[in-house]
Short mmCIF file of C-alpha atoms in Angstrom, two decimals:
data_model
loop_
_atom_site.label_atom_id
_atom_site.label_comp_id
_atom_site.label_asym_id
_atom_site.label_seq_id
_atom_site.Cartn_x
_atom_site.Cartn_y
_atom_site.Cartn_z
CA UNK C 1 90.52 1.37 42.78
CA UNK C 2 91.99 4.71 40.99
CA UNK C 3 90.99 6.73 44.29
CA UNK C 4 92.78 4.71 46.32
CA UNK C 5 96.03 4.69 44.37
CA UNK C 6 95.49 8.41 44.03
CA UNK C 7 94.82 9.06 47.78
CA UNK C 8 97.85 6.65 48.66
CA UNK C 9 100.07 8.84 45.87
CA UNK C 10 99.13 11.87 48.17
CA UNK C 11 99.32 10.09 51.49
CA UNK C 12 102.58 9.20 50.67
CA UNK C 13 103.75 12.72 49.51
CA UNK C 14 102.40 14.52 52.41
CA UNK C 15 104.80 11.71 54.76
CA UNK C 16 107.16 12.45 52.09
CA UNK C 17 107.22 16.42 53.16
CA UNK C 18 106.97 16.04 56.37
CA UNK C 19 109.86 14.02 56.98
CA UNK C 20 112.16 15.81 54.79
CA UNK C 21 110.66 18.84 57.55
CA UNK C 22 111.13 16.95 60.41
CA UNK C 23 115.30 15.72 59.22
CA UNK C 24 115.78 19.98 58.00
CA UNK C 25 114.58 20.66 61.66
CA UNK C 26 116.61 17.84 63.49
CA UNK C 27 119.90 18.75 61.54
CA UNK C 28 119.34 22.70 61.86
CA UNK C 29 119.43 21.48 66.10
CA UNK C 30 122.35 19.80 65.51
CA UNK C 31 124.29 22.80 63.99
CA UNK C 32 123.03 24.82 66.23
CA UNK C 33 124.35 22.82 69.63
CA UNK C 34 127.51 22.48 67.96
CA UNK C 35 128.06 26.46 67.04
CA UNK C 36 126.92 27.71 70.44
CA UNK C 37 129.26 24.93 72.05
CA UNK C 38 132.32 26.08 69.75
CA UNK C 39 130.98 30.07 70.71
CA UNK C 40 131.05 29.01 74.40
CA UNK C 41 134.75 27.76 73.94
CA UNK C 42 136.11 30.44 72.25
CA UNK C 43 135.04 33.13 74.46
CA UNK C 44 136.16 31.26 77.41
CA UNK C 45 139.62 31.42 75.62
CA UNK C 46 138.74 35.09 75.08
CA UNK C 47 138.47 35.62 78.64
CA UNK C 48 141.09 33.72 79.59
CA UNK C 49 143.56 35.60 77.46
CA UNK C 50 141.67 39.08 78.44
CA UNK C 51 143.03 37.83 81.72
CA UNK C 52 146.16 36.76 81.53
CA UNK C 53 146.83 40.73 79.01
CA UNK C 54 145.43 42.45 81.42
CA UNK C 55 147.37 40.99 84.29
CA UNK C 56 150.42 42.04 82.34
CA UNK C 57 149.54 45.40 81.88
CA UNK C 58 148.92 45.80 85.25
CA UNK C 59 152.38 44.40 86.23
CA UNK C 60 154.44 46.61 83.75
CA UNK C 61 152.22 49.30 84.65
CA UNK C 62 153.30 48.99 88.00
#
């Protein structure tokens, strides 16, 4: 009876770690789809206002 408490104790730890690994991993995903999505937006702003300066300079260069 005590070895089966104890092993269920453990068994029950290990799932313990393991999720806790599993929901660090899933949310670290997350973050990381919603940075590269924010990244991909601002440097298609970049580029847009690159653009639209160097359009500009071109026309008062002229």
């Amino acid at each position: 009876m005590n070895t089966i408490a104890v092993s269920t104790i453990l068994v029950n730890i290990c799932i313990g770690c393991f999720a806790c690994v599993g929901l660090t991993t899933a949310i670290s995903m997350i973050q990381s789809i919603v940075n590269d999505h924010k990244r991909e937006k601002r440097e298609q702003e970049k580029d847009k206002r690159d653009l639209e300066y160097h359009g500009k300079r071109m026309k008062d260069f002229k």
